GROMACS .gro file of C-alpha atoms in nm:
model
  216
    1MET     CA    1  12.864  12.459   7.127
    2VAL     CA    2  12.765  12.754   6.953
    3ASN     CA    3  12.447  12.710   6.691
    4LYS     CA    4  12.387  12.926   6.372
    5GLU     CA    5  12.133  13.187   6.486
    6PHE     CA    6  11.849  13.244   6.269
    7LYS     CA    7  11.545  13.457   6.156
    8THR     CA    8  11.203  13.297   6.104
    9ILE     CA    9  10.824  13.365   6.191
   10LEU     CA   10  10.646  13.262   6.497
   11GLY     CA   11  10.350  13.052   6.363
   12GLN     CA   12  10.121  13.047   6.053
   13TYR     CA   13   9.974  13.340   5.886
   14ASN     CA   14   9.744  13.413   5.593
   15ASN     CA   15   9.640  13.665   5.337
   16GLN     CA   16   9.430  13.751   5.044
   17ILE     CA   17   9.474  14.009   4.777
   18GLU     CA   18   9.297  14.027   4.450
   19ILE     CA   19   9.471  14.134   4.111
   20ASN     CA   20   9.251  14.177   3.789
   21LYS     CA   21   8.981  13.954   3.907
   22SER     CA   22   9.206  13.700   4.021
   23ILE     CA   23   9.244  13.586   4.412
   24PHE     CA   24   9.571  13.504   4.556
   25ILE     CA   25   9.548  13.343   4.889
   26THR     CA   26   9.890  13.337   5.086
   27ASN     CA   27   9.960  13.090   5.362
   28ILE     CA   28  10.295  13.097   5.517
   29LYS     CA   29  10.424  12.883   5.821
   30ARG     CA   30  10.724  12.833   6.024
   31CYS     CA   31  10.831  12.457   5.962
   32ASN     CA   32  11.125  12.328   6.126
   33ASP     CA   33  11.268  12.098   5.859
   34GLU     CA   34  11.181  12.009   5.493
   35GLU     CA   35  10.968  11.746   5.581
   36GLU     CA   36  10.742  11.974   5.772
   37SER     CA   37  10.748  12.227   5.446
   38VAL     CA   38  10.632  11.912   5.261
   39LYS     CA   39  10.348  11.836   5.491
   40PHE     CA   40  10.233  12.176   5.520
   41ILE     CA   41  10.240  12.195   5.111
   42GLU     CA   42   9.997  11.908   5.113
   43GLU     CA   43   9.765  12.032   5.344
   44ILE     CA   44   9.723  12.367   5.208
   45SER     CA   45   9.712  12.216   4.844
   46SER     CA   46   9.423  11.967   4.981
   47GLN     CA   47   9.228  12.254   5.132
   48TYR     CA   48   9.249  12.453   4.837
   49ARG     CA   49   9.187  12.167   4.582
   50ASP     CA   50   8.941  12.369   4.362
   51ALA     CA   51   9.220  12.629   4.294
   52THR     CA   52   9.350  12.710   3.952
   53HIS     CA   53   9.695  12.693   4.115
   54ASN     CA   54   9.883  12.641   4.439
   55CYS     CA   55  10.236  12.774   4.397
   56THR     CA   56  10.480  12.713   4.670
   57ALA     CA   57  10.832  12.819   4.801
   58TYR     CA   58  11.032  12.702   5.112
   59ILE     CA   59  11.362  12.738   5.290
   60ASN     CA   60  11.503  12.515   5.528
   61GLY     CA   61  11.809  12.471   5.745
   62GLU     CA   62  12.136  12.640   5.835
   63ASN     CA   63  12.257  12.937   5.601
   64GLN     CA   64  11.918  12.875   5.383
   65LEU     CA   65  12.091  12.563   5.277
   66ILE     CA   66  11.754  12.395   5.140
   67GLN     CA   67  11.552  12.589   4.887
   68ARG     CA   68  11.268  12.486   4.669
   69TYR     CA   69  10.972  12.610   4.469
   70ASN     CA   70  10.736  12.482   4.224
   71ASP     CA   71  10.502  12.700   3.981
   72ASP     CA   72  10.213  12.442   3.987
   73GLY     CA   73  10.142  12.493   3.608
   74GLU     CA   74  10.199  12.890   3.563
   75PRO     CA   75  10.440  13.011   3.327
   76SER     CA   76  10.798  12.899   3.415
   77GLY     CA   77  10.968  13.125   3.673
   78THR     CA   78  10.637  13.339   3.721
   79ALA     CA   79  10.537  13.217   4.042
   80GLY     CA   80  10.761  12.992   4.267
   81ILE     CA   81  11.074  13.181   4.176
   82PRO     CA   82  10.946  13.504   4.291
   83MET     CA   83  10.791  13.382   4.613
   84LEU     CA   84  11.138  13.220   4.704
   85GLU     CA   85  11.316  13.548   4.618
   86VAL     CA   86  11.085  13.735   4.879
   87LEU     CA   87  11.198  13.479   5.163
   88LYS     CA   88  11.545  13.507   5.065
   89LYS     CA   89  11.535  13.904   5.073
   90GLU     CA   90  11.390  13.887   5.405
   91GLU     CA   91  11.646  13.680   5.537
   92LEU     CA   92  11.436  13.404   5.638
   93THR     CA   93  11.466  13.042   5.708
   94ASN     CA   94  11.260  12.718   5.806
   95ILE     CA   95  10.966  12.889   5.667
   96CYS     CA   96  10.703  12.765   5.371
   97ALA     CA   97  10.504  12.943   5.157
   98VAL     CA   98  10.199  12.840   4.973
   99VAL     CA   99  10.003  13.080   4.730
  100THR     CA  100   9.655  12.971   4.606
  101ARG     CA  101   9.512  13.132   4.285
  102TYR     CA  102   9.185  13.147   4.179
  103PHE     CA  103   9.195  13.264   3.807
  104GLY     CA  104   8.939  13.566   3.733
  105GLY     CA  105   8.943  13.542   3.381
  106LYS     CA  106   9.200  13.800   3.274
  107LYS     CA  107   9.569  13.701   3.217
  108LEU     CA  108   9.818  13.885   3.397
  109GLY     CA  109  10.125  13.814   3.169
  110ALA     CA  110  10.456  13.695   3.298
  111SER     CA  111  10.551  14.007   3.458
  112GLY     CA  112  10.227  14.074   3.632
  113LEU     CA  113  10.234  13.706   3.758
  114ILE     CA  114  10.595  13.770   3.915
  115ARG     CA  115  10.468  14.112   4.081
  116ALA     CA  116  10.142  13.929   4.195
  117TYR     CA  117  10.318  13.609   4.365
  118GLY     CA  118  10.598  13.834   4.505
  119GLN     CA  119  10.357  14.086   4.649
  120SER     CA  120  10.121  13.796   4.790
  121VAL     CA  121  10.419  13.665   4.994
  122SER     CA  122  10.580  14.018   5.094
  123GLU     CA  123  10.229  14.115   5.222
  124CYS     CA  124  10.188  13.802   5.424
  125ILE     CA  125  10.521  13.851   5.587
  126LYS     CA  126  10.430  14.204   5.699
  127LYS     CA  127  10.153  14.067   5.907
  128SER     CA  128  10.348  13.780   6.062
  129GLU     CA  129  10.553  13.803   6.395
  130ILE     CA  130  10.920  13.776   6.322
  131ILE     CA  131  11.146  13.603   6.562
  132TRP     CA  132  11.499  13.533   6.605
  133PHE     CA  133  11.652  13.193   6.742
  134LYS     CA  134  11.948  13.322   6.926
  135ASN     CA  135  12.224  13.164   7.130
  136TYR     CA  136  12.181  13.163   7.493
  137HIS     CA  137  12.410  13.017   7.784
  138LYS     CA  138  12.189  12.823   8.026
  139VAL     CA  139  12.379  12.928   8.350
  140LYS     CA  140  12.325  12.855   8.728
  141ILE     CA  141  12.427  13.080   8.952
  142SER     CA  142  12.474  13.042   9.356
  143PHE     CA  143  12.535  13.268   9.620
  144GLU     CA  144  12.454  13.342   9.985
  145TYR     CA  145  12.105  13.528  10.096
  146PRO     CA  146  12.257  13.897  10.185
  147TYR     CA  147  12.359  13.930   9.833
  148LEU     CA  148  11.988  13.854   9.719
  149GLY     CA  149  11.834  14.212   9.702
  150LYS     CA  150  12.135  14.369   9.500
  151ILE     CA  151  12.149  14.061   9.272
  152ASP     CA  152  11.769  14.074   9.199
  153ASN     CA  153  11.815  14.479   9.139
  154PHE     CA  154  12.064  14.389   8.849
  155ILE     CA  155  11.893  14.103   8.687
  156SER     CA  156  11.539  14.333   8.714
  157ASN     CA  157  11.713  14.644   8.568
  158ASN     CA  158  11.918  14.449   8.293
  159ASN     CA  159  11.621  14.239   8.201
  160PHE     CA  160  11.783  13.923   8.253
  161PHE     CA  161  11.555  13.589   8.227
  162ILE     CA  162  11.532  13.359   8.557
  163LYS     CA  163  11.434  13.004   8.436
  164ASP     CA  164  11.401  12.852   8.824
  165ARG     CA  165  11.499  12.958   9.176
  166LYS     CA  166  11.604  12.720   9.464
  167TYR     CA  167  11.624  12.868   9.798
  168LEU     CA  168  11.825  12.598   9.983
  169ASP     CA  169  12.128  12.671  10.246
  170ILE     CA  170  12.206  12.912   9.948
  171ILE     CA  171  12.027  13.050   9.675
  172GLU     CA  172  12.039  12.901   9.332
  173ASN     CA  173  11.925  13.080   9.003
  174ILE     CA  174  11.880  12.856   8.657
  175MET     CA  175  11.909  13.184   8.390
  176TYR     CA  176  11.933  13.204   8.022
  177ILE     CA  177  12.182  13.469   7.913
  178SER     CA  178  12.280  13.589   7.580
  179ILE     CA  179  12.631  13.502   7.486
  180ASN     CA  180  12.683  13.870   7.382
  181GLU     CA  181  12.604  13.976   7.755
  182PHE     CA  182  12.749  13.694   7.935
  183GLU     CA  183  13.102  13.881   8.013
  184PHE     CA  184  12.910  14.172   8.125
  185PHE     CA  185  12.677  13.940   8.330
  186LYS     CA  186  12.960  13.752   8.501
  187THR     CA  187  13.192  14.076   8.575
  188GLN     CA  188  12.900  14.259   8.738
  189LEU     CA  189  12.806  13.963   8.946
  190MET     CA  190  13.164  13.946   9.058
  191GLU     CA  191  13.168  14.304   9.171
  192ILE     CA  192  12.836  14.299   9.318
  193THR     CA  193  12.891  13.994   9.559
  194SER     CA  194  13.286  14.074   9.573
  195ALA     CA  195  13.338  13.744   9.392
  196ASN     CA  196  13.125  13.555   9.657
  197ILE     CA  197  12.925  13.386   9.390
  198ASN     CA  198  12.962  13.054   9.204
  199LEU     CA  199  12.870  13.095   8.848
  200GLU     CA  200  12.840  12.765   8.611
  201ILE     CA  201  12.749  12.738   8.227
  202LEU     CA  202  12.525  12.412   8.196
  203GLU     CA  203  12.460  12.422   7.806
  204THR     CA  204  12.435  12.682   7.526
  205VAL     CA  205  12.094  12.670   7.364
  206LEU     CA  206  11.882  12.842   7.082
  207LEU     CA  207  11.577  13.009   7.218
  208LYS     CA  208  11.316  13.210   7.041
  209THR     CA  209  11.337  13.580   7.080
  210LYS     CA  210  11.161  13.876   6.995
  211ASN     CA  211  11.273  14.262   7.028
  212ASN     CA  212  11.594  14.069   7.208
  213GLU     CA  213  11.347  13.915   7.478
  214ILE     CA  214  11.300  13.550   7.543
  215ILE     CA  215  10.948  13.430   7.429
  216GLU     CA  216  10.800  13.096   7.539
   0.00000   0.00000   0.00000
């Protein structure tokens, strides 16, 4: 089964900016479902319980299905929505953002608040590590020892990922191969070994990647 691929951030990040004496502290985190997003909001709101506002936005699920925001006392539409719009524009999902504001004594007006909350989230995202969850076939290949050198050269030259290797009567590799590269992978191995290789797809899984490389 092929899963829906998606873009998100690797972990948790924060940023702080000052606008007209108001301090805006942004915390963003990858949250795998809505329950994690709600929990993260509770944690940050508790941490900054003395703040004037803790405004929030999060997106969860396939195709950005779940979208929520909260202005937390700011004028309606001036905080949560611009935060959410930044997340949507960046095409991120499974992400939660909390912007904490400490009022500095000078009102920013509706347009100023919209810019401030949007800028806060945007700058925090720029500091974060962006990752993709992409579809990979978990593959087992079995081949005889004389082909080891050529197969290893092919794997190394194309940056394919070996999860595990067993040296038995024959050699067995467990590998993760992008579904987009699988046909190339299969065709080349058949050519290298003159079709003297057994290749089996065990399952298809979503894996974290950065710059098209699998990360643990």
